[in-house]
Short mmCIF file of C-alpha atoms and ligand atoms in Angstrom, two decimals:
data_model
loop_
_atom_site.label_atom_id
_atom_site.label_comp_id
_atom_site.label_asym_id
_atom_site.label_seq_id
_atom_site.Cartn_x
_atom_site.Cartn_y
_atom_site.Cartn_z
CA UNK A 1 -24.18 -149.73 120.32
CA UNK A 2 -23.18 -153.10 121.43
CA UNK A 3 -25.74 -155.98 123.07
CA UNK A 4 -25.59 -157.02 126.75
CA UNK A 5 -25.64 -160.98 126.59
CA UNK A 6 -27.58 -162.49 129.16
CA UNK A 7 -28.49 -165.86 129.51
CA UNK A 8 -32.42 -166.40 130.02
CA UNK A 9 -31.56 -169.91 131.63
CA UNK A 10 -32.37 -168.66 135.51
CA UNK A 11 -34.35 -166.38 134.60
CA UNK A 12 -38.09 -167.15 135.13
CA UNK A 13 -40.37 -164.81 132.91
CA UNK A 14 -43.71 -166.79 132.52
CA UNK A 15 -43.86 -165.17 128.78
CA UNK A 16 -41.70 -167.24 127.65
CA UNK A 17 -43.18 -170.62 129.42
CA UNK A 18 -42.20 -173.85 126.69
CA UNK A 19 -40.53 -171.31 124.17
CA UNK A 20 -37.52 -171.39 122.85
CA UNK A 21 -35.61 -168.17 123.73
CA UNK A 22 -32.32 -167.98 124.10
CA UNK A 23 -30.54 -164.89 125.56
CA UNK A 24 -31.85 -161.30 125.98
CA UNK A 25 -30.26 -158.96 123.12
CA UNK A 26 -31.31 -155.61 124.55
CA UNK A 27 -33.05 -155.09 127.81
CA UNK A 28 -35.84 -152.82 128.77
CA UNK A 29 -33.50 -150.15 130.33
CA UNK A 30 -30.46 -150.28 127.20
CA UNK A 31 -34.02 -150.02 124.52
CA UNK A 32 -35.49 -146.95 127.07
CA UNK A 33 -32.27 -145.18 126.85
CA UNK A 34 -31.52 -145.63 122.90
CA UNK A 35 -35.60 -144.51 122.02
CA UNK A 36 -34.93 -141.30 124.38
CA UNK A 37 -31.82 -140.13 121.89
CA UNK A 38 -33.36 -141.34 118.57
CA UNK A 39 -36.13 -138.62 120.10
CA UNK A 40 -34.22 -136.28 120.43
CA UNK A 41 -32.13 -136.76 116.59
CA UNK A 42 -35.53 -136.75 115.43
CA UNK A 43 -36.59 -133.88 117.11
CA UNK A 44 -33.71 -131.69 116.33
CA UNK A 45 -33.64 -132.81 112.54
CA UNK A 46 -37.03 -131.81 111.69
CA UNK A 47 -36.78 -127.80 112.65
CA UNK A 48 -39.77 -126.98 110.73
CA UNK A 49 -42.65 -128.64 108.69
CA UNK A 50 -45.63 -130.90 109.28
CA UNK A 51 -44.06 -134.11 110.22
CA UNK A 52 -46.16 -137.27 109.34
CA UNK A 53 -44.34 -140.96 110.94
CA UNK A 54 -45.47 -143.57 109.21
CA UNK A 55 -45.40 -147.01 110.73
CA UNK A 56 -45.11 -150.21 109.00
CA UNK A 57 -47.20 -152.58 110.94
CA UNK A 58 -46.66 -155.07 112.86
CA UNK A 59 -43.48 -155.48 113.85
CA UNK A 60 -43.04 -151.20 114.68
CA UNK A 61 -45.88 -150.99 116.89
CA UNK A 62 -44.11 -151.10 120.12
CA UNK A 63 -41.64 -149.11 118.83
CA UNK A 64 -43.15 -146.33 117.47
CA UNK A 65 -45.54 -146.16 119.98
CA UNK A 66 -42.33 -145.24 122.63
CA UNK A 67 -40.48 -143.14 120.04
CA UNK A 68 -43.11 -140.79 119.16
CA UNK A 69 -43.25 -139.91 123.00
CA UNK A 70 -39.59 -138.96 123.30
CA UNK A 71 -40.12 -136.39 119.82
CA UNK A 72 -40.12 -132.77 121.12
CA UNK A 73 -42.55 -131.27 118.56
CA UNK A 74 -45.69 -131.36 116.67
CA UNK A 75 -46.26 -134.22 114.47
CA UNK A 76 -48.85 -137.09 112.99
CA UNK A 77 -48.97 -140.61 113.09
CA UNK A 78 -50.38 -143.13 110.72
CA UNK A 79 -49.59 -146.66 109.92
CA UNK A 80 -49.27 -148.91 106.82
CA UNK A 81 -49.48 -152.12 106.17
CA UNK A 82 -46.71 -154.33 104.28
CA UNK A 83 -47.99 -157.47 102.68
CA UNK A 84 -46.71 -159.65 100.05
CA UNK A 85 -49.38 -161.33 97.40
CA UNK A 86 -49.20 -164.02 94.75
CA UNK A 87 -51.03 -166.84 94.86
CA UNK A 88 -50.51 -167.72 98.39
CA UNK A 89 -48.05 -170.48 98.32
CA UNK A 90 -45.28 -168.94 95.61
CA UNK A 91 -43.56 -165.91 97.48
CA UNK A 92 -43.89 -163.48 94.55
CA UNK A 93 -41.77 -160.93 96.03
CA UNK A 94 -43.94 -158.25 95.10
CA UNK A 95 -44.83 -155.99 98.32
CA UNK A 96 -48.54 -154.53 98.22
CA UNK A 97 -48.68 -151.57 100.27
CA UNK A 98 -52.14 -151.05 102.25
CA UNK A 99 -52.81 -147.82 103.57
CA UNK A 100 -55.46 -144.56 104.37
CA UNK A 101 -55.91 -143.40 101.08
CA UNK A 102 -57.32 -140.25 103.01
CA UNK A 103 -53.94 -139.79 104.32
CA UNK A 104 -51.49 -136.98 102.67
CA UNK A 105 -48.35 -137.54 102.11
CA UNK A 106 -47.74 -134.96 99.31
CA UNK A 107 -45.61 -131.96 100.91
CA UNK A 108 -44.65 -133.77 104.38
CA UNK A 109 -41.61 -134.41 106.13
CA UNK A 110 -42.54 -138.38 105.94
CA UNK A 111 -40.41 -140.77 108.38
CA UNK A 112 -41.09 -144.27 107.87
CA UNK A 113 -40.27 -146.30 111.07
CA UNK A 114 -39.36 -149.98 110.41
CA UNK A 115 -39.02 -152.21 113.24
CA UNK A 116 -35.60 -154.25 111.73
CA UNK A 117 -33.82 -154.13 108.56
CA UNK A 118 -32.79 -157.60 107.20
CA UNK A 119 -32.71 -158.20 103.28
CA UNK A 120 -33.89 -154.55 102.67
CA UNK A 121 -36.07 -155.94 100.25
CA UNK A 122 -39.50 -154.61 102.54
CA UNK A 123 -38.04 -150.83 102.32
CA UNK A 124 -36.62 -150.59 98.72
CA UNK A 125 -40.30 -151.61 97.65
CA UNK A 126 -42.27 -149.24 99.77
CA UNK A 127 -39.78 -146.22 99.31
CA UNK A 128 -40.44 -146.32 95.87
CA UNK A 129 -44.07 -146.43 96.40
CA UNK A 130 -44.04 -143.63 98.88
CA UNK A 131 -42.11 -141.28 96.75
CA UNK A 132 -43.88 -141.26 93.66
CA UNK A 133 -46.27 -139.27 96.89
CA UNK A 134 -44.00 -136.22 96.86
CA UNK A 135 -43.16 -135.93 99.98
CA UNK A 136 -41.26 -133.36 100.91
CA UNK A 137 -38.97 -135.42 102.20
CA UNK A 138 -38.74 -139.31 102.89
CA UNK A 139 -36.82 -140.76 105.53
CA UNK A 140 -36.08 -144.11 107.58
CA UNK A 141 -36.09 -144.79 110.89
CA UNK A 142 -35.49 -148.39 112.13
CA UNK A 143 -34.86 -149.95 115.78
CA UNK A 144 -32.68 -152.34 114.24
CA UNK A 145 -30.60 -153.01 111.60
CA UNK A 146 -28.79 -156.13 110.83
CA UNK A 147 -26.25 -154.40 108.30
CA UNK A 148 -26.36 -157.26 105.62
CA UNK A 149 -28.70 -155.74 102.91
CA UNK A 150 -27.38 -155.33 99.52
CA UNK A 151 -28.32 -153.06 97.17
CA UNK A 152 -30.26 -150.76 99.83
CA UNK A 153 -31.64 -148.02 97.50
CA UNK A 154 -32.08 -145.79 100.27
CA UNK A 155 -29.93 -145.03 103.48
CA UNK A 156 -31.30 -145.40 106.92
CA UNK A 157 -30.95 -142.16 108.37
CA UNK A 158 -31.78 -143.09 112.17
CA UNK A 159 -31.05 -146.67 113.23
CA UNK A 160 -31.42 -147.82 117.07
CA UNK A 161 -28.69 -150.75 117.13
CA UNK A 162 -26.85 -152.64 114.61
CA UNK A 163 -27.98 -156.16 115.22
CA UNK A 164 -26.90 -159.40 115.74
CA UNK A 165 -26.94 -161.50 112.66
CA UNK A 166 -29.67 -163.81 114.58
CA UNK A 167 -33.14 -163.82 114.81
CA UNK A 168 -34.56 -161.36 117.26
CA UNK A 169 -37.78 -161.53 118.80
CA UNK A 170 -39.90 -159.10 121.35
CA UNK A 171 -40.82 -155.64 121.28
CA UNK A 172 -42.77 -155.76 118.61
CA UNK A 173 -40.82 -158.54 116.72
CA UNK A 174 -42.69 -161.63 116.19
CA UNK A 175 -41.67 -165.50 115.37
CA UNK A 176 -44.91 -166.83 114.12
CA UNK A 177 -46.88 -163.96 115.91
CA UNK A 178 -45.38 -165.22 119.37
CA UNK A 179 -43.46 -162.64 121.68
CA UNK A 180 -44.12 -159.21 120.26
CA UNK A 181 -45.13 -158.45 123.87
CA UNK A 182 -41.64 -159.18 125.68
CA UNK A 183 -40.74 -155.58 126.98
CA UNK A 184 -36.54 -156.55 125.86
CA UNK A 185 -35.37 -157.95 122.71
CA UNK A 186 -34.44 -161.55 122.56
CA UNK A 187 -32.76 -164.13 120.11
CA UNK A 188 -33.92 -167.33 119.68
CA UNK A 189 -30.76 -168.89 118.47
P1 IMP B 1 -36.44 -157.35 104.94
O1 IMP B 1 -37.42 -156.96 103.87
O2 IMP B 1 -35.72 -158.63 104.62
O3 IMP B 1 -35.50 -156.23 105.33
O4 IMP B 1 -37.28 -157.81 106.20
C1 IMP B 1 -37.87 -156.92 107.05
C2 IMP B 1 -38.97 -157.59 107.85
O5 IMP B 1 -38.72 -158.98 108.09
C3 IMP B 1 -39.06 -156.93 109.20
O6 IMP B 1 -39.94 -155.83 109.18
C4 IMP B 1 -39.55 -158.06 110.08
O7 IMP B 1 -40.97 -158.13 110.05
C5 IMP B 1 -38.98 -159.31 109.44
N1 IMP B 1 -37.71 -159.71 110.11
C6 IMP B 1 -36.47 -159.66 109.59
N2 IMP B 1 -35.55 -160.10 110.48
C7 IMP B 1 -36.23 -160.42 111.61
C8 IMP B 1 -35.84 -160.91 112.92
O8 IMP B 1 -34.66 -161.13 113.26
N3 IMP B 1 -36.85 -161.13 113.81
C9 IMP B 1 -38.16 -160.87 113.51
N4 IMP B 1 -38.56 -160.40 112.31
C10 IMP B 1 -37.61 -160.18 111.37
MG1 MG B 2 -42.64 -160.11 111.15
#
């Protein structure tokens, strides 16, 4: 689905006061109307068994929070946390993955939901991780996806938008923690 440009420049949203954002990507209504359908793939493709979504925090928050509403039958939620260690000023590329060891995954229909797919690098990591859970099965879902990744080990099965290659902010995305609370999608280039 393609992105409505609109130029921010007369537009007066006192969010934004000082910051530098550019152009709104995807709006509130264009987002609304995408999270409805991805409900309703989701809801049709799981027919049977316990459903867990799994939410990688922060940037899904939002997200999830919307698409879980629009999904038509019974299901859990629970969230985990992405973070990479080292010794704090070498990225080591390692992802540590932080979660409710109380939680089960072994047996469920597990769909991680990812707020936007860059590098791929965050979701080859965890999927590994997760699997070695048997899960019955393991799926992606992601709002946004900049189709750019090489060497994804695992396909995305429901994506919201294939985005621009630009850096997106709002709805959950963050530049330096700033705008996850815009209700639309912005770049800041
Ligand atoms: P990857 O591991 O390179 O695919 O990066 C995924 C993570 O990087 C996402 O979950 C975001 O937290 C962050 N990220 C990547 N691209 C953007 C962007 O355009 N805006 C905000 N965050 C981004
Ligand atoms: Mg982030």
């Amino acid at each position: 689905m393609s992105s409505t440009i609109k130029p921010l420049d007369e537009i007066s949203d006192p969010r934004l006061s000082g910051r530098a954002v550019r152009r709104i990507a995807y709006d509130q209504a264009t987002i609304a109307r995408r999270v409805a359908e991805l409900g309703s793939e989701i809801s049709a493709a799981y027919p049977d068994g316990d459903l867990l979504v799994l939410g990688l925090l922060k940037g899904s928050f939002i997200f999830l929070s919307d698409l879980v509403r629009q999904i038509t039958r019974p299901l859990q939620v629970d969230f985990l946390v992405a973070s990479s260690y080292g010794d704090g000023t070498v990225s080591s590329g390692t992802v540590k993955l932080v979660y409710d060891p109380e939680t089960r995954l072994e047996g469920k229909d597990i769909l991680l939901v990812e707020d936007i797919v860059d590098s791929g690098r965050t979701l080859n990591r965890l999927m590994g991780i997760l699997a070695e859970r048997e899960p019955r099965s393991l799926e992606i879902c992601a709002l946004l996806h900049k189709r750019i990744a090489e060497g994804l080990k695992h396909d995305t099965k429901f994506v919201g938008f294939d985005a621009p290659h630009e850096f997106l902010v709002g709805y959950g995305l963050d530049h330096a923690e700033n705008f996850r609370h815009l209700p639309y999608i912005a770049s800041l280039q």
